[in-house]
Amino acid sequence: MSNVDLMNLIQGNIHALKPYHVENIDCDVKLHANENPFPPSEELLETFTASIRNFQLNRYPDPDSKKLKDSIAKRLNTDTSRLVIGNGSDEIILLLLQVFCSEGDSIIFPDPTFAMYAIIAKGLGVKPVNIPLNDHWDFDADELLKVAEHNKSRIIFLSYPNNPTGNCFSENQVRKVVENFSGIVVVDEAYYDFARKSFVGEINKHNNLVVLRSLSKIGLAGLRVGFGVADPLIIDQINKVRLPYNSNTVSQTLAEYLITHFDPVQKQIDSILDERVRLMGELEKMDSLTVFPSDSNFFLFRTEQSADKIFRYLIDNGILIRNLSSHPRLNNCLRITVGTRGENDQFLSKMADYAQIGNP
Ligand SMILES: Cc1ncc(COP(=O)(O)O)c(C=O)c1O
């Protein structure tokens, strides 16, 4: 029998971390994770069933994800040498940190933003630095560049649109950062399909620019597929630390199908965008709520009442959204992913009930 002092073996950076808490409360209406509320199209499911027999599941997947990369290169009008596939785009965040940061270095981002930048950095002993977003959830490029320089930050992360605030930062401020920073600028376009604003077209001009995309928000969250677009030199370095089989056969095949048969997904995206307008409009009519503008498939709103209580009330009624109240800048803020029309109606009806009964 062994009784090793395991706590003593654990690396200091990991000791200090708390596990990333993913809210997974069992609710019928899940509007908390910015997923696509619609199931995959019939065509995609048929392809899946038809290909099951052809998947060589006893063989390793293609380590270069060649077919998938070909389809992305074609769609983005770029070259496969500028692409890397990740097991979700958050894997690429990790790989970028491994390539560009040593323990003790820093990365920087405007705050509030996607929590994983800081979490992944801390796990590697890299210091996350942030500058506060202004009241329009935007930032000033000069200020960001100044703090980045002061901290000798290696990477700037810009979530574009920004999760959880929902908006795209000012294009000219992002461009100024890309043009003037002497480190890496990651423009994280996980929500691109809803914003349709992108810096991908500028990859050829800036060798320090990395654009991240994800298929998680448009229907394949369960398959974990994300990709990065960057200068081939950056891609080559990422490939040195990337595990060879990070993307599995099923994910590669279905992601390629989705990208080459985009019409059904586009219809889903269009309907989510229509619903976003309706949902935000209905919520804006309610008293004591501030709804923030959105370029995404989710949006943020602030309540004058206790957001914790509304959050709990919704859970008790089978609806899960995201409570962001614990962030100092997001006091009484909640984030909701746009669902199907029926799901959104359920949410609106429970919000109206809550307003009726006041503070239960
Ligand atoms: C801004 C942002 N970037 C990246 C991700 C990670 O997405 P993926 O599922 O591709 O890892 C998310 C997921 O919520 C996100 O909000």
Short mmCIF file of C-alpha atoms and ligand atoms in Angstrom, two decimals:
data_model
loop_
_atom_site.label_atom_id
_atom_site.label_comp_id
_atom_site.label_asym_id
_atom_site.label_seq_id
_atom_site.Cartn_x
_atom_site.Cartn_y
_atom_site.Cartn_z
CA MET A 1 0.00 0.00 0.00
CA SER A 2 1.31 3.47 -0.88
CA ASN A 3 0.55 6.65 0.94
CA VAL A 4 2.45 9.27 -1.03
CA ASP A 5 2.00 12.92 -0.06
CA LEU A 6 0.16 13.76 -3.26
CA MET A 7 -0.57 17.36 -2.26
CA ASN A 8 3.14 17.93 -1.98
CA LEU A 9 3.71 16.60 -5.51
CA ILE A 10 1.18 18.90 -7.14
CA GLN A 11 2.72 21.79 -9.03
CA GLY A 12 2.27 25.18 -7.34
CA ASN A 13 0.32 26.79 -10.20
CA ILE A 14 -2.23 23.99 -10.07
CA HIS A 15 -2.56 24.15 -6.28
CA ALA A 16 -3.72 27.72 -6.55
CA LEU A 17 -6.38 26.96 -9.20
CA LYS A 18 -10.04 26.22 -8.61
CA PRO A 19 -11.71 23.84 -11.11
CA TYR A 20 -13.58 25.67 -13.87
CA HIS A 21 -17.17 25.41 -12.80
CA VAL A 22 -19.49 24.54 -15.67
CA GLU A 23 -23.09 25.03 -14.61
CA ASN A 24 -24.75 21.74 -15.49
CA ILE A 25 -28.01 21.91 -13.64
CA ASP A 26 -30.58 19.61 -15.15
CA CYS A 27 -33.09 21.98 -16.71
CA ASP A 28 -35.30 21.35 -19.74
CA VAL A 29 -34.53 24.75 -21.23
CA LYS A 30 -30.79 25.27 -21.50
CA LEU A 31 -29.94 28.84 -22.40
CA HIS A 32 -26.65 29.12 -20.53
CA ALA A 33 -23.86 27.85 -22.79
CA ASN A 34 -24.22 29.79 -26.07
CA GLU A 35 -24.96 26.61 -28.00
CA ASN A 36 -27.13 26.30 -31.09
CA PRO A 37 -30.60 25.35 -29.78
CA PHE A 38 -31.41 23.41 -32.95
CA PRO A 39 -30.36 19.79 -33.49
CA PRO A 40 -28.18 19.03 -36.51
CA SER A 41 -29.98 19.03 -39.85
CA GLU A 42 -31.53 15.80 -41.14
CA GLU A 43 -28.88 15.71 -43.88
CA LEU A 44 -26.05 15.87 -41.35
CA LEU A 45 -27.62 13.15 -39.23
CA GLU A 46 -28.10 10.99 -42.32
CA THR A 47 -24.45 11.46 -43.27
CA PHE A 48 -23.52 10.50 -39.75
CA THR A 49 -25.56 7.30 -39.79
CA ALA A 50 -24.35 6.43 -43.27
CA SER A 51 -20.69 6.99 -42.40
CA ILE A 52 -20.67 5.05 -39.14
CA ARG A 53 -19.82 1.86 -41.03
CA ASN A 54 -17.08 3.56 -42.98
CA PHE A 55 -15.38 5.18 -40.03
CA GLN A 56 -12.24 3.18 -39.47
CA LEU A 57 -12.59 3.41 -35.75
CA ASN A 58 -9.79 0.90 -35.22
CA ARG A 59 -7.42 3.36 -36.92
CA TYR A 60 -6.08 6.63 -35.63
CA PRO A 61 -7.61 9.76 -37.14
CA ASP A 62 -5.83 11.80 -39.79
CA PRO A 63 -3.29 13.76 -37.69
CA ASP A 64 -3.38 16.63 -40.20
CA SER A 65 -7.20 16.80 -40.52
CA LYS A 66 -6.51 17.26 -44.21
CA LYS A 67 -10.04 17.08 -45.63
CA LEU A 68 -11.44 19.31 -42.92
CA LYS A 69 -8.69 21.85 -43.46
CA ASP A 70 -9.27 21.78 -47.23
CA SER A 71 -12.94 22.60 -46.71
CA ILE A 72 -12.16 25.44 -44.30
CA ALA A 73 -9.43 26.85 -46.56
CA LYS A 74 -11.89 26.93 -49.44
CA ARG A 75 -14.62 28.60 -47.41
CA LEU A 76 -12.25 31.20 -45.96
CA ASN A 77 -10.32 31.69 -49.16
CA THR A 78 -7.05 30.91 -47.47
CA ASP A 79 -4.38 28.23 -47.57
CA THR A 80 -4.24 25.07 -45.45
CA SER A 81 -0.74 26.07 -44.33
CA ARG A 82 -2.46 28.84 -42.37
CA LEU A 83 -4.83 26.51 -40.51
CA VAL A 84 -4.74 24.42 -37.36
CA ILE A 85 -7.61 22.31 -36.03
CA GLY A 86 -8.27 22.14 -32.31
CA ASN A 87 -10.34 19.95 -30.03
CA GLY A 88 -12.52 23.01 -29.58
CA SER A 89 -11.03 26.46 -30.04
CA ASP A 90 -10.10 26.54 -26.37
CA GLU A 91 -7.45 23.90 -27.10
CA ILE A 92 -5.84 26.38 -29.50
CA ILE A 93 -5.77 29.00 -26.73
CA LEU A 94 -3.78 26.51 -24.66
CA LEU A 95 -1.44 25.70 -27.57
CA LEU A 96 -0.79 29.40 -28.23
CA LEU A 97 0.12 29.95 -24.61
CA GLN A 98 2.47 26.95 -24.75
CA VAL A 99 4.15 28.29 -27.87
CA PHE A 100 4.52 31.93 -26.88
CA CYS A 101 4.69 32.10 -23.09
CA SER A 102 7.10 30.85 -20.47
CA GLU A 103 6.29 30.63 -16.79
CA GLY A 104 6.25 34.13 -15.33
CA ASP A 105 5.29 35.85 -18.61
CA SER A 106 1.99 37.66 -18.94
CA ILE A 107 -0.95 37.80 -21.32
CA ILE A 108 -3.47 40.63 -21.43
CA PHE A 109 -7.12 41.13 -22.35
CA PRO A 110 -9.93 43.61 -21.72
CA ASP A 111 -12.22 42.56 -18.88
CA PRO A 112 -14.89 41.17 -18.50
CA THR A 113 -14.21 38.57 -21.16
CA PHE A 114 -14.06 34.81 -21.78
CA ALA A 115 -12.86 33.24 -18.52
CA MET A 116 -10.68 30.57 -20.14
CA TYR A 117 -7.91 33.00 -21.17
CA ALA A 118 -7.06 33.60 -17.51
CA ILE A 119 -7.73 30.03 -16.36
CA ILE A 120 -5.48 28.42 -18.99
CA ALA A 121 -2.78 31.02 -18.36
CA LYS A 122 -2.76 30.42 -14.61
CA GLY A 123 -2.43 26.67 -15.11
CA LEU A 124 0.79 27.32 -17.01
CA GLY A 125 2.14 29.83 -14.50
CA VAL A 126 1.46 32.70 -16.92
CA LYS A 127 0.11 35.90 -15.38
CA PRO A 128 -3.25 37.17 -16.71
CA VAL A 129 -3.38 40.98 -16.80
CA ASN A 130 -6.49 42.91 -17.74
CA ILE A 131 -7.72 46.40 -18.46
CA PRO A 132 -11.33 47.25 -17.63
CA LEU A 133 -13.74 47.71 -20.50
CA ASN A 134 -15.53 51.08 -20.52
CA ASP A 135 -19.28 51.47 -19.93
CA HIS A 136 -19.99 50.66 -23.60
CA TRP A 137 -18.00 47.44 -23.15
CA ASP A 138 -15.29 48.80 -25.45
CA PHE A 139 -11.59 49.58 -24.89
CA ASP A 140 -9.01 52.13 -25.86
CA ALA A 141 -6.20 50.66 -27.97
CA ASP A 142 -3.56 53.10 -26.67
CA GLU A 143 -4.34 52.20 -23.08
CA LEU A 144 -4.29 48.46 -23.84
CA LEU A 145 -0.99 48.78 -25.69
CA LYS A 146 0.52 50.82 -22.87
CA VAL A 147 -0.40 48.29 -20.18
CA ALA A 148 0.67 45.42 -22.45
CA GLU A 149 4.05 47.03 -22.96
CA HIS A 150 4.46 47.82 -19.27
CA ASN A 151 3.79 44.16 -18.41
CA LYS A 152 5.82 42.85 -21.35
CA SER A 153 2.73 40.83 -22.28
CA ARG A 154 3.31 38.18 -24.94
CA ILE A 155 -0.27 37.77 -26.17
CA ILE A 156 -3.31 40.04 -26.32
CA PHE A 157 -6.63 38.19 -26.41
CA LEU A 158 -9.65 39.97 -27.92
CA SER A 159 -12.94 38.11 -27.93
CA TYR A 160 -14.70 39.49 -31.02
CA PRO A 161 -17.68 39.51 -30.29
CA ASN A 162 -16.88 39.58 -26.62
CA ASN A 163 -18.25 36.93 -24.32
CA PRO A 164 -20.07 37.75 -22.02
CA THR A 165 -20.90 41.32 -23.04
CA GLY A 166 -22.05 40.25 -26.53
CA ASN A 167 -20.68 43.19 -28.56
CA CYS A 168 -17.85 43.48 -31.06
CA PHE A 169 -15.20 45.95 -29.91
CA SER A 170 -14.61 48.97 -32.18
CA GLU A 171 -13.01 47.70 -35.34
CA ASN A 172 -10.51 50.57 -35.50
CA GLN A 173 -9.34 49.93 -31.92
CA VAL A 174 -8.78 46.23 -32.67
CA ARG A 175 -6.91 47.13 -35.85
CA LYS A 176 -4.76 49.62 -33.99
CA VAL A 177 -3.80 46.91 -31.51
CA VAL A 178 -2.93 44.43 -34.27
CA GLU A 179 -0.86 47.02 -36.12
CA ASN A 180 1.03 48.34 -33.12
CA PHE A 181 1.61 45.42 -30.79
CA SER A 182 4.94 43.68 -31.06
CA GLY A 183 3.54 40.43 -29.65
CA ILE A 184 0.74 38.10 -30.73
CA VAL A 185 -2.83 39.38 -31.09
CA VAL A 186 -5.51 36.70 -30.90
CA VAL A 187 -8.87 37.78 -32.29
CA ASP A 188 -11.22 35.13 -30.96
CA GLU A 189 -14.12 34.93 -33.39
CA ALA A 190 -16.01 32.06 -31.73
CA TYR A 191 -19.26 33.95 -32.46
CA TYR A 192 -18.32 35.08 -35.97
CA ASP A 193 -21.34 33.47 -37.64
CA PHE A 194 -23.67 35.78 -35.70
CA ALA A 195 -21.58 38.94 -36.04
CA ARG A 196 -20.30 38.46 -39.58
CA LYS A 197 -17.42 40.77 -38.79
CA SER A 198 -13.99 39.27 -39.12
CA PHE A 199 -10.27 39.91 -39.20
CA VAL A 200 -9.56 36.74 -41.18
CA GLY A 201 -9.07 38.79 -44.34
CA GLU A 202 -6.13 40.55 -42.68
CA ILE A 203 -4.13 37.45 -41.79
CA ASN A 204 -1.88 37.86 -44.83
CA LYS A 205 -1.03 41.43 -43.81
CA HIS A 206 -0.13 40.83 -40.16
CA ASN A 207 2.12 37.95 -39.18
CA ASN A 208 1.30 38.46 -35.47
CA LEU A 209 -2.46 38.02 -35.94
CA VAL A 210 -4.23 34.79 -34.98
CA VAL A 211 -7.95 34.37 -35.63
CA LEU A 212 -9.85 31.66 -33.77
CA ARG A 213 -13.16 30.16 -34.88
CA SER A 214 -15.42 27.51 -33.38
CA LEU A 215 -18.13 25.15 -34.60
CA SER A 216 -19.50 24.88 -31.06
CA LYS A 217 -21.84 27.83 -31.40
CA ILE A 218 -23.36 26.70 -34.69
CA GLY A 219 -24.33 23.17 -33.87
CA LEU A 220 -21.38 20.92 -33.13
CA ALA A 221 -20.57 21.73 -29.49
CA GLY A 222 -20.62 18.02 -28.68
CA LEU A 223 -17.95 17.22 -31.26
CA ARG A 224 -15.41 19.81 -30.08
CA VAL A 225 -14.13 21.42 -33.27
CA GLY A 226 -12.38 24.77 -33.42
CA PHE A 227 -9.69 26.15 -35.66
CA GLY A 228 -7.05 28.82 -35.84
CA VAL A 229 -5.94 30.90 -38.82
CA ALA A 230 -2.46 32.45 -38.72
CA ASP A 231 0.86 32.89 -40.43
CA PRO A 232 2.30 29.48 -41.46
CA LEU A 233 5.24 30.03 -39.12
CA ILE A 234 2.87 30.25 -36.15
CA ILE A 235 0.96 27.18 -37.37
CA ASP A 236 4.24 25.22 -37.62
CA GLN A 237 5.11 26.07 -34.02
CA ILE A 238 1.64 25.13 -32.79
CA ASN A 239 2.00 21.79 -34.56
CA LYS A 240 5.11 21.09 -32.49
CA VAL A 241 3.11 21.10 -29.26
CA ARG A 242 -0.24 19.88 -30.58
CA LEU A 243 -0.96 16.23 -29.78
CA PRO A 244 -1.02 14.42 -33.14
CA TYR A 245 -4.52 13.00 -32.74
CA ASN A 246 -6.20 15.94 -31.05
CA SER A 247 -9.08 15.88 -33.51
CA ASN A 248 -10.97 12.61 -33.80
CA THR A 249 -12.30 10.91 -36.93
CA VAL A 250 -15.99 11.51 -36.23
CA SER A 251 -15.46 15.20 -35.49
CA GLN A 252 -13.32 15.73 -38.58
CA THR A 253 -15.85 14.03 -40.86
CA LEU A 254 -18.97 15.75 -39.57
CA ALA A 255 -17.27 19.14 -39.31
CA GLU A 256 -16.19 18.84 -42.93
CA TYR A 257 -19.74 17.91 -43.91
CA LEU A 258 -21.18 20.87 -42.01
CA ILE A 259 -18.78 23.29 -43.65
CA THR A 260 -19.36 22.01 -47.15
CA HIS A 261 -23.16 21.88 -46.69
CA PHE A 262 -23.67 25.12 -44.85
CA ASP A 263 -27.20 26.06 -46.02
CA PRO A 264 -29.14 24.28 -43.26
CA VAL A 265 -26.82 25.79 -40.62
CA GLN A 266 -27.17 29.22 -42.18
CA LYS A 267 -30.95 28.89 -41.89
CA GLN A 268 -30.57 28.06 -38.20
CA ILE A 269 -28.24 31.04 -37.72
CA ASP A 270 -30.71 33.36 -39.49
CA SER A 271 -33.54 32.16 -37.33
CA ILE A 272 -31.43 32.65 -34.15
CA LEU A 273 -30.68 36.20 -35.29
CA ASP A 274 -34.40 36.88 -35.86
CA GLU A 275 -35.20 35.46 -32.47
CA ARG A 276 -32.49 37.57 -30.88
CA VAL A 277 -34.21 40.72 -32.12
CA ARG A 278 -37.58 39.52 -30.82
CA LEU A 279 -36.28 38.30 -27.46
CA MET A 280 -34.29 41.45 -26.78
CA GLY A 281 -37.26 43.61 -27.82
CA GLU A 282 -39.64 41.78 -25.48
CA LEU A 283 -37.19 41.96 -22.59
CA GLU A 284 -36.59 45.66 -23.17
CA LYS A 285 -40.31 46.25 -22.59
CA MET A 286 -39.99 44.91 -19.05
CA ASP A 287 -39.42 47.35 -16.21
CA SER A 288 -36.16 47.55 -14.34
CA LEU A 289 -34.04 45.71 -16.91
CA THR A 290 -31.19 47.03 -19.04
CA VAL A 291 -30.51 44.96 -22.14
CA PHE A 292 -27.05 45.39 -23.69
CA PRO A 293 -26.59 45.34 -27.50
CA SER A 294 -25.38 42.09 -29.02
CA ASP A 295 -23.55 40.83 -32.11
CA SER A 296 -23.78 37.25 -30.87
CA ASN A 297 -26.20 34.40 -30.23
CA PHE A 298 -26.48 35.56 -26.62
CA PHE A 299 -26.85 38.85 -24.80
CA LEU A 300 -26.32 40.36 -21.40
CA PHE A 301 -28.92 42.13 -19.29
CA ARG A 302 -28.83 43.87 -15.94
CA THR A 303 -31.63 43.74 -13.44
CA GLU A 304 -32.49 46.25 -10.75
CA GLN A 305 -33.62 43.36 -8.60
CA SER A 306 -31.37 40.60 -7.36
CA ALA A 307 -30.03 38.65 -10.36
CA ASP A 308 -29.30 35.72 -8.02
CA LYS A 309 -32.99 35.49 -7.14
CA ILE A 310 -34.14 35.69 -10.77
CA PHE A 311 -31.56 33.06 -11.72
CA ARG A 312 -32.84 30.70 -9.00
CA TYR A 313 -36.47 31.38 -9.87
CA LEU A 314 -35.80 30.46 -13.50
CA ILE A 315 -34.01 27.26 -12.48
CA ASP A 316 -36.94 26.32 -10.26
CA ASN A 317 -39.04 26.69 -13.40
CA GLY A 318 -36.79 24.53 -15.57
CA ILE A 319 -34.85 27.32 -17.30
CA LEU A 320 -31.08 27.65 -17.03
CA ILE A 321 -29.35 30.89 -18.02
CA ARG A 322 -25.94 32.22 -16.92
CA ASN A 323 -25.51 34.20 -13.73
CA LEU A 324 -22.55 36.57 -13.99
CA SER A 325 -23.27 38.57 -10.86
CA SER A 326 -20.16 37.50 -9.03
CA HIS A 327 -17.97 39.51 -11.43
CA PRO A 328 -17.39 42.99 -9.94
CA ARG A 329 -18.31 44.73 -13.22
CA LEU A 330 -21.34 42.52 -13.80
CA ASN A 331 -23.29 43.09 -10.66
CA ASN A 332 -26.87 41.82 -11.17
CA CYS A 333 -26.07 40.80 -14.74
CA LEU A 334 -27.42 37.69 -16.42
CA ARG A 335 -26.53 36.28 -19.82
CA ILE A 336 -29.00 34.41 -21.97
CA THR A 337 -28.37 32.37 -25.09
CA VAL A 338 -31.02 32.81 -27.75
CA GLY A 339 -33.04 29.60 -27.89
CA THR A 340 -35.81 28.32 -30.11
CA ARG A 341 -38.96 30.42 -30.29
CA GLY A 342 -40.66 28.07 -27.82
CA GLU A 343 -37.77 28.20 -25.34
CA ASN A 344 -37.58 31.97 -25.57
CA ASP A 345 -41.32 32.22 -24.95
CA GLN A 346 -41.01 30.05 -21.85
CA PHE A 347 -38.24 32.31 -20.58
CA LEU A 348 -40.23 35.48 -21.31
CA SER A 349 -43.32 34.10 -19.65
CA LYS A 350 -41.37 33.20 -16.47
CA MET A 351 -39.74 36.64 -16.44
CA ALA A 352 -43.20 38.21 -16.66
CA ASP A 353 -44.44 35.96 -13.81
CA TYR A 354 -41.45 36.98 -11.74
CA ALA A 355 -42.19 40.65 -12.30
CA GLN A 356 -45.80 40.03 -11.19
CA ILE A 357 -44.97 38.27 -7.96
CA GLY A 358 -42.06 40.58 -7.18
CA ASN A 359 -39.32 39.21 -4.98
CA PRO A 360 -40.41 35.73 -4.01
C1 LIG B 1 -15.11 33.74 -26.71
C2 LIG B 1 -14.99 32.26 -26.71
N1 LIG B 1 -13.91 31.69 -27.23
C3 LIG B 1 -13.75 30.36 -27.26
C4 LIG B 1 -14.72 29.52 -26.73
C5 LIG B 1 -14.47 28.06 -26.74
O1 LIG B 1 -15.19 27.43 -27.70
P1 LIG B 1 -14.93 25.92 -28.09
O2 LIG B 1 -16.16 25.19 -27.74
O3 LIG B 1 -14.62 25.95 -29.56
O4 LIG B 1 -13.74 25.46 -27.29
C6 LIG B 1 -15.87 30.06 -26.17
C7 LIG B 1 -16.90 29.19 -25.59
O5 LIG B 1 -17.77 29.59 -24.87
C8 LIG B 1 -16.02 31.47 -26.15
O6 LIG B 1 -17.10 32.05 -25.61
#
